[in-house]
Short mmCIF file of C-alpha atoms and ligand atoms in Angstrom, two decimals:
data_model
loop_
_atom_site.label_atom_id
_atom_site.label_comp_id
_atom_site.label_asym_id
_atom_site.label_seq_id
_atom_site.Cartn_x
_atom_site.Cartn_y
_atom_site.Cartn_z
CA MET A 1 -8.33 5.65 -24.98
CA SER A 2 -6.92 4.46 -21.68
CA ASP A 3 -7.88 1.73 -19.60
CA ARG A 4 -10.42 2.24 -16.90
CA LEU A 5 -9.50 1.29 -13.40
CA PHE A 6 -12.33 0.50 -11.08
CA ILE A 7 -11.48 1.87 -7.32
CA PHE A 8 -13.64 -0.22 -4.68
CA ASP A 9 -13.42 1.75 -1.42
CA THR A 10 -13.51 -0.34 1.76
CA THR A 11 -12.90 2.23 4.27
CA LEU A 12 -16.44 1.47 5.96
CA ARG A 13 -15.49 -2.27 6.15
CA ASP A 14 -12.09 -3.36 6.34
CA GLY A 15 -10.90 0.30 7.70
CA GLU A 16 -13.29 0.43 10.18
CA GLN A 17 -12.11 -3.04 11.68
CA VAL A 18 -9.34 -1.26 13.21
CA PRO A 19 -9.78 -1.28 17.16
CA GLY A 20 -10.56 2.21 18.13
CA CYS A 21 -11.83 3.36 14.59
CA GLN A 22 -15.55 2.43 15.02
CA LEU A 23 -17.89 4.75 13.49
CA ASN A 24 -22.06 5.07 14.20
CA THR A 25 -24.27 4.81 11.30
CA ILE A 26 -24.65 8.83 11.10
CA GLU A 27 -20.63 9.01 10.72
CA LYS A 28 -20.82 6.11 8.08
CA ILE A 29 -23.15 7.82 5.98
CA GLU A 30 -21.21 11.00 6.36
CA ILE A 31 -18.29 9.31 4.75
CA ALA A 32 -19.99 7.44 2.44
CA LYS A 33 -21.37 10.47 0.83
CA SER A 34 -17.69 12.06 0.71
CA LEU A 35 -16.76 8.73 -1.16
CA GLU A 36 -19.40 9.51 -3.85
CA MET A 37 -18.54 12.73 -3.98
CA LEU A 38 -14.92 11.71 -4.45
CA GLY A 39 -15.94 9.52 -7.41
CA VAL A 40 -15.26 6.02 -6.36
CA ASP A 41 -17.05 3.12 -8.15
CA VAL A 42 -17.93 0.78 -5.19
CA ILE A 43 -18.41 1.48 -1.70
CA GLU A 44 -17.85 -1.77 0.66
CA ALA A 45 -20.50 -0.62 3.25
CA GLY A 46 -20.14 -3.48 5.64
CA PHE A 47 -20.51 -7.22 6.90
CA PRO A 48 -24.19 -7.39 7.50
CA VAL A 49 -24.12 -10.35 9.25
CA SER A 50 -21.48 -9.44 11.68
CA SER A 51 -23.82 -6.88 14.21
CA PRO A 52 -27.13 -5.58 13.76
CA GLY A 53 -25.14 -2.18 13.61
CA ASP A 54 -23.19 -3.21 10.58
CA PHE A 55 -26.49 -4.32 8.89
CA GLN A 56 -28.29 -0.79 9.76
CA SER A 57 -25.16 0.97 8.31
CA VAL A 58 -25.11 -1.17 4.98
CA VAL A 59 -29.48 -0.20 4.84
CA GLU A 60 -28.94 3.21 5.56
CA ILE A 61 -25.88 3.90 3.28
CA SER A 62 -27.88 2.24 0.39
CA LYS A 63 -30.93 4.61 1.15
CA ALA A 64 -28.03 7.63 1.23
CA VAL A 65 -25.77 7.02 -1.69
CA THR A 66 -26.99 6.97 -5.27
CA TRP A 67 -24.01 6.56 -7.96
CA PRO A 68 -21.42 4.05 -6.54
CA THR A 69 -22.44 0.41 -6.43
CA ILE A 70 -22.98 -0.29 -2.78
CA CYS A 71 -21.39 -3.82 -1.56
CA ALA A 72 -21.89 -6.01 1.41
CA LEU A 73 -19.24 -8.61 2.50
CA THR A 74 -20.27 -12.26 3.41
CA ARG A 75 -18.62 -15.58 4.02
CA ALA A 76 -19.20 -18.55 1.87
CA VAL A 77 -22.36 -19.24 4.15
CA GLU A 78 -26.14 -18.98 3.01
CA ASN A 79 -27.38 -17.35 6.13
CA ASP A 80 -24.75 -14.46 5.47
CA ILE A 81 -25.61 -14.08 1.79
CA ARG A 82 -29.39 -14.03 2.56
CA VAL A 83 -28.85 -11.04 5.29
CA ALA A 84 -26.30 -9.00 3.18
CA ALA A 85 -29.05 -9.39 0.34
CA GLU A 86 -31.46 -8.26 2.82
CA ALA A 87 -29.52 -5.34 3.85
CA LEU A 88 -28.90 -3.89 0.23
CA GLN A 89 -32.66 -4.04 -0.44
CA TYR A 90 -32.57 0.16 -1.01
CA ALA A 91 -29.14 -0.21 -2.92
CA LYS A 92 -29.94 1.65 -6.30
CA HIS A 93 -26.66 -0.59 -7.65
CA LYS A 94 -25.78 -3.46 -5.33
CA ARG A 95 -23.33 -6.08 -4.92
CA ILE A 96 -22.52 -9.00 -2.71
CA HIS A 97 -18.95 -9.73 -2.24
CA THR A 98 -18.53 -13.87 -0.90
CA GLY A 99 -16.04 -15.81 -0.85
CA ILE A 100 -13.50 -18.40 0.89
CA GLY A 101 -9.79 -19.05 2.14
CA THR A 102 -7.83 -20.71 -0.57
CA SER A 103 -4.68 -21.10 1.01
CA ASP A 104 -3.37 -24.44 2.07
CA TYR A 105 -3.25 -22.57 5.47
CA HIS A 106 -6.97 -21.77 5.30
CA ILE A 107 -8.10 -25.04 3.74
CA ARG A 108 -5.99 -27.00 6.23
CA HIS A 109 -6.01 -25.03 9.59
CA LYS A 110 -9.08 -22.98 9.19
CA PHE A 111 -11.49 -25.40 7.50
CA ASN A 112 -9.93 -28.61 8.25
CA SER A 113 -10.83 -29.67 4.31
CA THR A 114 -9.41 -30.16 1.26
CA ARG A 115 -8.92 -28.17 -1.98
CA GLU A 116 -11.53 -30.00 -3.96
CA GLU A 117 -14.15 -29.13 -1.20
CA ILE A 118 -13.61 -25.53 -1.00
CA LEU A 119 -13.81 -25.09 -4.55
CA GLU A 120 -17.07 -26.79 -4.52
CA ARG A 121 -17.93 -24.40 -1.67
CA ALA A 122 -16.52 -21.51 -3.81
CA ILE A 123 -18.87 -22.16 -6.75
CA ALA A 124 -22.11 -23.11 -4.36
CA CYS A 125 -21.81 -19.39 -2.70
CA VAL A 126 -21.50 -17.49 -5.82
CA LYS A 127 -24.57 -19.34 -7.31
CA TYR A 128 -26.20 -18.92 -4.03
CA ALA A 129 -25.43 -14.83 -4.13
CA LYS A 130 -26.84 -15.16 -7.76
CA ASN A 131 -30.29 -15.57 -6.67
CA PHE A 132 -30.08 -12.10 -5.09
CA VAL A 133 -28.49 -10.26 -7.13
CA GLU A 134 -26.73 -9.95 -10.80
CA ASP A 135 -23.65 -8.26 -9.36
CA VAL A 136 -21.57 -10.78 -7.35
CA GLN A 137 -17.89 -10.50 -6.46
CA PHE A 138 -15.86 -13.56 -5.25
CA TYR A 139 -12.62 -13.04 -2.82
CA ALA A 140 -10.02 -15.89 -2.65
CA GLU A 141 -9.05 -15.09 0.61
CA ASP A 142 -5.18 -15.36 1.07
CA ALA A 143 -4.75 -15.75 -2.82
CA GLY A 144 -1.17 -14.11 -2.08
CA ARG A 145 -0.31 -17.63 -0.57
CA THR A 146 -2.41 -19.67 -2.71
CA GLU A 147 -0.46 -21.91 -5.25
CA ASN A 148 -1.14 -20.39 -8.70
CA GLU A 149 -2.52 -23.62 -10.58
CA TYR A 150 -5.28 -24.18 -7.95
CA LEU A 151 -6.05 -20.40 -7.86
CA ALA A 152 -6.78 -20.91 -11.28
CA ARG A 153 -9.39 -23.12 -11.05
CA VAL A 154 -10.84 -21.49 -8.34
CA VAL A 155 -11.21 -18.41 -10.46
CA GLU A 156 -12.48 -20.23 -13.76
CA GLY A 157 -15.09 -22.03 -11.57
CA VAL A 158 -16.35 -19.24 -9.94
CA ILE A 159 -16.68 -16.80 -13.21
CA ALA A 160 -18.53 -19.90 -14.76
CA ALA A 161 -21.22 -19.64 -11.84
CA GLY A 162 -21.58 -15.99 -12.47
CA ALA A 163 -18.96 -13.79 -10.43
CA THR A 164 -19.01 -10.68 -12.05
CA VAL A 165 -15.48 -9.71 -10.46
CA VAL A 166 -12.92 -12.02 -8.76
CA ASN A 167 -11.11 -10.46 -6.02
CA ILE A 168 -7.17 -11.43 -5.34
CA PRO A 169 -6.47 -10.41 -2.02
CA ASP A 170 -3.02 -10.38 -0.51
CA THR A 171 -4.55 -10.60 2.72
CA THR A 172 -1.45 -11.14 5.16
CA GLY A 173 0.70 -8.68 3.13
CA TYR A 174 3.16 -11.15 2.22
CA CYS A 175 3.80 -10.86 -1.19
CA LEU A 176 6.55 -9.08 -3.39
CA PRO A 177 5.59 -6.69 -6.09
CA TRP A 178 6.96 -8.65 -9.08
CA GLU A 179 5.45 -11.99 -7.44
CA PHE A 180 1.97 -10.76 -7.17
CA GLY A 181 2.16 -9.17 -10.86
CA ASP A 182 3.02 -12.60 -11.97
CA LYS A 183 0.11 -13.89 -10.17
CA ILE A 184 -2.12 -11.72 -11.81
CA LYS A 185 -0.51 -12.18 -15.02
CA TYR A 186 -0.48 -16.20 -14.48
CA LEU A 187 -4.55 -15.72 -14.08
CA MET A 188 -5.19 -13.62 -16.90
CA GLU A 189 -2.90 -16.35 -19.32
CA ASN A 190 -4.92 -19.43 -17.71
CA VAL A 191 -8.10 -18.83 -16.53
CA ARG A 192 -9.88 -19.44 -19.95
CA ASN A 193 -13.00 -17.61 -19.04
CA ILE A 194 -11.29 -14.88 -17.45
CA ASP A 195 -12.69 -12.02 -19.99
CA LYS A 196 -15.77 -12.70 -18.69
CA ALA A 197 -14.69 -10.93 -15.45
CA ILE A 198 -12.97 -8.14 -13.93
CA ILE A 199 -10.18 -9.03 -11.76
CA ALA A 200 -9.64 -7.13 -8.55
CA VAL A 201 -6.57 -6.87 -6.28
CA HIS A 202 -7.11 -5.99 -2.39
CA CYS A 203 -3.65 -5.65 -0.71
CA HIS A 204 -2.64 -5.41 2.76
CA ASN A 205 0.43 -3.10 3.97
CA ASP A 206 2.44 -5.46 6.42
CA LEU A 207 5.79 -5.45 4.48
CA GLY A 208 4.78 -1.51 3.28
CA MET A 209 4.05 -3.03 -0.08
CA ALA A 210 0.37 -2.63 -0.70
CA THR A 211 0.82 0.18 -3.22
CA ALA A 212 3.42 -1.50 -4.95
CA ASN A 213 1.48 -5.08 -5.08
CA THR A 214 -1.65 -3.12 -6.53
CA ILE A 215 0.11 -1.39 -8.96
CA ALA A 216 2.14 -4.48 -10.14
CA ALA A 217 -1.32 -6.31 -10.59
CA ILE A 218 -2.78 -3.16 -12.57
CA CYS A 219 0.00 -3.80 -14.83
CA ASN A 220 -0.76 -7.38 -15.51
CA GLY A 221 -4.43 -6.64 -16.03
CA ALA A 222 -6.23 -6.23 -12.96
CA ARG A 223 -8.59 -3.38 -13.39
CA GLN A 224 -10.25 -3.23 -9.84
CA ALA A 225 -8.22 -1.43 -6.67
CA GLU A 226 -9.62 -2.35 -3.49
CA VAL A 227 -8.36 0.39 -1.10
CA THR A 228 -9.21 2.76 1.63
CA ILE A 229 -8.68 6.25 2.85
CA ASN A 230 -5.44 7.23 4.34
CA GLY A 231 -4.61 3.24 3.92
CA ILE A 232 -6.39 2.69 7.05
CA GLY A 233 -6.98 -0.98 8.04
CA GLU A 234 -6.35 -3.93 10.21
CA ARG A 235 -2.61 -4.12 11.33
CA ALA A 236 -0.26 -2.29 8.90
CA GLY A 237 -3.70 -1.27 6.97
CA ASN A 238 -5.01 -1.82 3.32
CA THR A 239 -3.80 0.15 -0.25
CA SER A 240 -4.35 3.43 -0.11
CA LEU A 241 -6.82 5.04 -2.52
CA GLU A 242 -4.69 8.09 -2.78
CA GLU A 243 -1.78 6.25 -3.26
CA VAL A 244 -2.95 4.18 -6.06
CA VAL A 245 -5.32 7.06 -7.73
CA MET A 246 -2.06 9.30 -7.80
CA THR A 247 0.18 6.73 -9.04
CA CYS A 248 -1.98 6.25 -12.04
CA LYS A 249 -2.28 10.00 -12.42
CA CYS A 250 1.41 10.99 -12.33
CA HIS A 251 2.35 7.77 -14.33
CA LYS A 252 0.78 8.59 -17.84
CA GLU A 253 2.55 5.44 -19.45
CA LEU A 254 0.33 3.33 -17.78
CA ASP A 255 -2.61 4.61 -19.65
CA ILE A 256 -4.92 3.99 -16.72
CA GLU A 257 -7.66 6.25 -15.54
CA THR A 258 -9.74 6.37 -12.66
CA ASN A 259 -13.17 7.88 -11.91
CA ILE A 260 -11.95 9.89 -9.01
CA ASN A 261 -11.95 13.82 -8.62
CA THR A 262 -8.75 14.03 -7.23
CA GLN A 263 -9.40 17.52 -5.43
CA ARG A 264 -11.48 16.14 -3.19
CA ILE A 265 -8.85 13.76 -1.76
CA TYR A 266 -7.19 15.69 0.98
CA THR A 267 -10.96 16.92 2.26
CA THR A 268 -12.12 13.31 2.28
CA SER A 269 -8.80 12.05 3.97
CA ARG A 270 -9.48 14.86 6.67
CA LEU A 271 -13.01 13.50 7.45
CA VAL A 272 -11.70 9.87 7.79
CA SER A 273 -9.18 10.84 9.86
CA SER A 274 -11.11 12.95 11.99
CA LEU A 275 -14.44 10.79 12.44
CA MET A 276 -12.10 7.88 12.96
CA ASN A 277 -10.07 9.35 15.47
CA MET A 278 -6.77 8.49 13.52
CA PRO A 279 -4.19 10.85 12.99
CA VAL A 280 -2.62 10.74 9.46
CA GLN A 281 1.37 10.44 9.80
CA ALA A 282 2.84 13.51 8.73
CA ASN A 283 5.04 11.62 6.27
CA LYS A 284 2.08 9.87 4.78
CA ALA A 285 2.56 10.20 1.03
CA ILE A 286 -0.22 12.38 -0.91
CA VAL A 287 -2.25 13.63 2.23
CA GLY A 288 0.58 13.88 5.09
CA ARG A 289 1.11 16.86 6.51
CA ASN A 290 4.63 17.08 5.22
CA ALA A 291 3.92 15.76 2.02
CA PHE A 292 4.54 18.91 0.15
CA ALA A 293 6.12 20.77 2.71
CA HIS A 294 9.72 21.78 1.89
CA SER A 295 12.14 23.08 4.80
CA SER A 296 15.53 22.41 3.46
CA GLY A 297 16.65 25.89 1.87
CA ILE A 298 17.77 24.02 -1.35
CA HIS A 299 14.43 22.65 -1.86
CA GLN A 300 12.52 25.78 -1.19
CA ASP A 301 14.50 27.87 -3.94
CA GLY A 302 14.00 24.92 -6.13
CA VAL A 303 9.96 25.19 -5.68
CA LEU A 304 10.18 29.00 -5.95
CA LYS A 305 11.80 28.87 -9.55
CA ASN A 306 9.99 25.81 -10.70
CA ARG A 307 7.79 23.67 -9.05
CA GLU A 308 8.29 20.56 -10.83
CA SER A 309 12.06 20.63 -9.46
CA TYR A 310 11.17 19.08 -6.57
CA GLU A 311 7.17 18.10 -6.69
CA ILE A 312 5.79 15.27 -8.89
CA ILE A 313 2.11 16.49 -7.98
CA ASP A 314 0.62 19.88 -7.49
CA PRO A 315 -0.75 20.14 -4.14
CA LYS A 316 -4.12 21.81 -6.00
CA ASP A 317 -4.42 18.17 -7.77
CA VAL A 318 -5.25 16.62 -4.42
CA GLY A 319 -7.26 19.59 -2.86
CA ILE A 320 -4.56 21.12 -1.12
CA ASP A 321 -5.09 24.96 -1.40
CA GLU A 322 -1.69 26.30 -0.23
CA ASN A 323 -3.37 29.92 -0.79
CA SER A 324 -6.35 29.34 1.68
CA ILE A 325 -7.01 31.73 3.85
CA LEU A 326 -5.25 31.32 7.17
CA LEU A 327 -8.04 31.62 10.29
CA THR A 328 -6.85 33.68 13.36
CA ALA A 329 -8.67 35.71 16.02
CA ARG A 330 -9.63 38.27 13.49
CA SER A 331 -11.19 36.08 10.82
CA GLY A 332 -15.02 36.68 10.43
CA ARG A 333 -17.92 33.93 10.12
CA ALA A 334 -17.48 34.02 6.60
CA ALA A 335 -14.15 32.75 6.56
CA LEU A 336 -14.92 29.96 8.91
CA LYS A 337 -18.23 29.00 6.53
CA HIS A 338 -15.68 29.22 3.71
CA ARG A 339 -13.10 26.73 5.49
CA LEU A 340 -15.94 24.82 6.45
CA HIS A 341 -17.21 24.31 2.98
CA ILE A 342 -13.98 23.48 1.91
CA LEU A 343 -13.73 20.41 4.46
CA GLY A 344 -16.91 19.20 3.14
CA ILE A 345 -19.17 20.59 6.18
CA GLU A 346 -22.34 22.61 5.83
CA LEU A 347 -23.52 23.92 8.89
CA GLU A 348 -27.30 25.94 9.55
CA ARG A 349 -27.06 29.03 10.80
CA GLU A 350 -27.62 28.38 14.16
CA ALA A 351 -24.71 25.80 14.14
CA LEU A 352 -22.54 28.19 12.44
CA ASP A 353 -22.90 30.88 15.35
CA LYS A 354 -22.20 27.89 18.04
CA ALA A 355 -19.07 26.99 16.17
CA TYR A 356 -17.84 30.47 15.57
CA GLU A 357 -18.26 31.32 19.10
CA SER A 358 -16.08 28.15 20.06
CA PHE A 359 -13.70 29.11 17.02
CA LEU A 360 -13.49 32.81 18.78
CA LYS A 361 -12.49 31.18 22.07
CA LEU A 362 -10.18 28.72 20.33
CA ALA A 363 -8.24 31.64 18.38
CA ASP A 364 -8.08 33.67 21.86
CA ARG A 365 -5.79 30.95 22.78
CA LYS A 366 -4.00 29.55 19.68
CA LYS A 367 -2.35 31.73 16.86
CA GLU A 368 -3.35 29.57 13.75
CA ILE A 369 -6.43 27.58 13.63
CA THR A 370 -5.90 24.53 11.38
CA ASP A 371 -8.63 22.14 9.87
CA ASP A 372 -8.00 19.94 12.30
CA ASP A 373 -9.15 22.24 14.80
CA ILE A 374 -12.28 23.13 12.95
CA LEU A 375 -13.44 19.95 12.34
CA ILE A 376 -12.96 19.27 16.19
CA ILE A 377 -14.70 22.88 16.52
CA ALA A 378 -17.82 21.93 14.43
CA GLY A 379 -17.86 18.66 16.56
CA LYS A 380 -17.33 16.46 13.36
CA HIS A 381 -14.46 14.69 15.24
CA HIS A 382 -16.41 12.77 17.58
CA VAL A 383 -20.10 12.17 18.60
CA PRO A 384 -19.96 11.00 22.49
CA ASN A 385 -22.05 9.34 24.39
CA ARG A 386 -22.51 11.91 27.07
CA ARG A 387 -24.08 10.24 30.39
CA LEU A 388 -20.74 10.92 32.18
CA LYS A 389 -19.27 14.52 31.70
CA LEU A 390 -16.43 16.20 33.16
CA ASP A 391 -17.87 19.20 35.21
CA PHE A 392 -14.61 20.87 36.28
CA LEU A 393 -11.08 19.81 36.97
CA GLN A 394 -8.27 21.65 38.92
CA VAL A 395 -4.99 20.53 38.78
CA THR A 396 -2.09 21.63 41.19
CA SER A 397 1.70 20.37 39.94
CA GLY A 398 4.77 21.49 39.44
CA VAL A 399 8.51 20.26 40.41
CA GLY A 400 9.21 19.26 43.98
CA VAL A 401 5.31 19.46 45.01
CA HIS A 402 2.70 16.94 44.91
CA SER A 403 0.18 16.58 42.26
CA VAL A 404 -3.31 16.89 43.37
CA ALA A 405 -6.58 16.70 41.24
CA SER A 406 -10.12 18.01 41.92
CA VAL A 407 -12.39 16.86 39.65
CA GLY A 408 -16.57 17.31 39.45
CA LEU A 409 -18.62 14.79 37.18
CA ASP A 410 -22.21 15.15 35.90
CA ILE A 411 -23.42 11.12 35.87
CA ALA A 412 -26.77 11.55 34.16
CA GLY A 413 -27.52 14.91 35.65
CA GLU A 414 -26.36 13.95 39.22
CA LYS A 415 -22.86 16.09 40.46
CA PHE A 416 -20.15 14.35 42.23
CA GLU A 417 -16.73 15.35 43.59
CA ALA A 418 -13.17 14.04 44.42
CA CYS A 419 -9.87 15.04 45.00
CA ALA A 420 -6.84 12.66 44.57
CA SER A 421 -3.10 12.80 44.23
CA GLY A 422 -1.07 11.11 42.21
CA ASN A 423 2.25 10.84 40.50
CA GLY A 424 1.54 13.61 37.96
CA PRO A 425 -1.51 15.69 37.05
CA VAL A 426 -2.84 13.00 34.51
CA ASP A 427 -2.34 10.20 37.29
CA ALA A 428 -3.96 12.40 40.02
CA ALA A 429 -7.08 13.27 37.68
CA ILE A 430 -7.50 9.88 36.69
CA SER A 431 -7.60 8.76 40.38
CA ALA A 432 -9.83 11.37 41.15
CA VAL A 433 -12.26 10.06 38.64
CA LYS A 434 -11.83 6.28 39.78
CA GLN A 435 -12.93 7.47 43.42
CA ILE A 436 -16.24 8.77 41.95
CA ILE A 437 -16.78 5.92 39.76
CA HIS A 438 -15.47 2.67 42.10
CA ARG A 439 -14.91 0.30 39.38
CA GLN A 440 -11.46 -1.69 38.62
CA MET A 441 -10.18 0.44 35.75
CA VAL A 442 -6.67 0.17 34.21
CA VAL A 443 -5.13 2.83 31.62
CA LYS A 444 -3.69 -0.09 29.03
CA GLU A 445 -2.67 2.60 26.44
CA PHE A 446 -1.84 6.22 26.38
CA LEU A 447 -1.27 8.71 23.51
CA ILE A 448 -0.91 12.11 23.54
CA GLN A 449 -0.61 14.11 20.32
CA ALA A 450 -0.10 17.40 19.20
CA MET A 451 -2.07 18.00 15.97
CA ASN A 452 0.39 20.89 14.54
CA LYS A 453 3.01 22.33 16.08
CA GLY A 454 3.93 24.88 18.93
CA SER A 455 2.97 25.11 22.63
CA ASN A 456 -0.43 26.48 21.82
CA ASP A 457 -1.40 23.46 20.15
CA VAL A 458 -4.81 21.38 20.26
CA GLY A 459 -3.57 17.73 21.91
CA LYS A 460 -5.37 14.64 21.13
CA VAL A 461 -5.68 11.75 23.36
CA HIS A 462 -6.35 8.34 22.77
CA MET A 463 -6.61 6.01 25.66
CA THR A 464 -7.57 2.29 26.07
CA VAL A 465 -8.89 1.22 29.47
CA ASP A 466 -9.21 -2.17 31.00
CA TYR A 467 -12.87 -2.94 32.40
CA ASN A 468 -13.49 -6.65 33.43
CA GLY A 469 -11.36 -8.12 30.82
CA SER A 470 -12.20 -6.02 27.84
CA HIS A 471 -10.57 -3.03 26.21
CA TYR A 472 -12.72 0.43 26.07
CA TYR A 473 -11.21 3.39 23.62
CA GLY A 474 -11.21 7.07 24.57
CA PHE A 475 -10.62 9.90 22.72
CA SER A 476 -10.69 14.00 23.23
CA ALA A 477 -8.93 16.67 21.97
CA ASN A 478 -8.26 19.86 24.25
CA THR A 479 -5.64 22.58 24.14
CA ASP A 480 -5.20 21.51 27.97
CA ILE A 481 -3.38 18.05 27.90
CA VAL A 482 -4.63 17.00 31.38
CA ALA A 483 -8.17 18.00 30.38
CA ALA A 484 -7.78 16.24 27.34
CA SER A 485 -6.53 13.29 29.22
CA CYS A 486 -9.30 13.09 31.99
CA GLU A 487 -11.80 13.78 29.41
CA ALA A 488 -10.58 10.75 27.22
CA PHE A 489 -10.83 8.29 30.39
CA ILE A 490 -14.23 9.63 30.92
CA ASP A 491 -15.08 8.82 26.85
CA ALA A 492 -13.78 5.49 27.57
CA ILE A 493 -15.94 4.52 30.91
CA ASN A 494 -19.03 5.82 28.76
CA LYS A 495 -18.25 3.02 26.78
CA PHE A 496 -19.43 0.48 29.32
CA VAL A 497 -21.23 2.56 32.23
CA LYS A 498 -24.68 2.50 30.96
O1 KIV B 1 -7.81 -9.10 3.46
C1 KIV B 1 -8.85 -9.77 2.98
O2 KIV B 1 -8.49 -10.89 2.36
C2 KIV B 1 -10.15 -9.46 3.12
C3 KIV B 1 -11.20 -10.01 2.12
C4 KIV B 1 -12.53 -10.23 2.98
C5 KIV B 1 -11.67 -9.49 0.89
O3 KIV B 1 -10.29 -8.62 3.54
ZN1 ZN B 2 -8.79 -7.27 4.00
#
């Protein structure tokens, strides 16, 4: 029988730490339910002591989800652990994930401490967490750069203290695959009570090796992989769920099985990308737009004759249905409902009618409606705070003329108008908004991204606005990129104008 690999998803904790990817509780519940349908074993729902919002999300996800274990992160601090236990009170299966940095970098520079003291703290935090829950996972932060002999002492100590799972993170994404594999092998061979706990790995992708390191660890005995959907996460991200799961599925010789329903991978990927406003790079393994697109004639010919000549994964295995109906202006309500269902969205009659109306309007302007468009239409990409709304926008621009914009804003029901010029239509529109808002705001980052291809595409705009030294993120999507830019600016303003 194959060995079971437990999938621990940290999209809602490590993934959600990415600037601009913050979710509200309703969105987190939606993702948690999608992860449950996907078949993950553990959902890391948040870091409850970090903010009231994170605490509440762990509470609500605990209520909403049935099968997966709900996990809450803490530092090796008693108050963190108490707060996590309280947040987990409604979870059917609960786990506290506590830990401390074990590398000399952390011990000396972060804690100004010694190896012996850190070992004691590690053991103490596990013992303390055991007062609240049976299932306690310990993380040795920066284990990737922790000397193996000391790491083995820590692992042995925390298992003796009752840890059910011990997490070996490569926090900085520094390790090479064989080095990380050897680290796990060393622990398997040198920790006397290793059979009493599951060894987990949590890799970051700073050198693009998160998946390789995770697989190397699995080959050497790790049996829990900590992952995120689409590999999202701080800096270069975390190990991506879809890559680890599909590697295990493709490479039968690894003899590893997971509980993941791989046919839900694509749906979950789209949902996370859309709710977090985080586009998936086109050539991303497994879930990127081009992952199964063959453009070279030789490849197309090969695939037509026998798919396996050029494809190691059947797109249907990850839920990409090549035969799915193309939605156009002639598609009916039933076709839209079917596509929404495939995307994991069920709308009540009234909401479906509204979505269908928006769909017809967009289909009039755009030949082919994509899944991203559908998510936007269904309102699943963003839940804006609507104190400030763009009422109207008129822009004159072109070659050899000044760009001028007239903007109308609705601020909590009151109407305001302004007109401004700029070095281009976006600059003019933003200057007009600034005239109404009267605050010192500077656009720091501005990214316009086409969702697919073609001049009739929907443009997504990501913007960061500096106000009073803090950065606020704004997003919008529109077939008119000047309107999308202006709306993204307003979206960011909505985050600080209360
Ligand atoms: O990267 C890391 O070390 C972490 C721990 C908190 C598990 O995210
Ligand atoms: Zn991490």
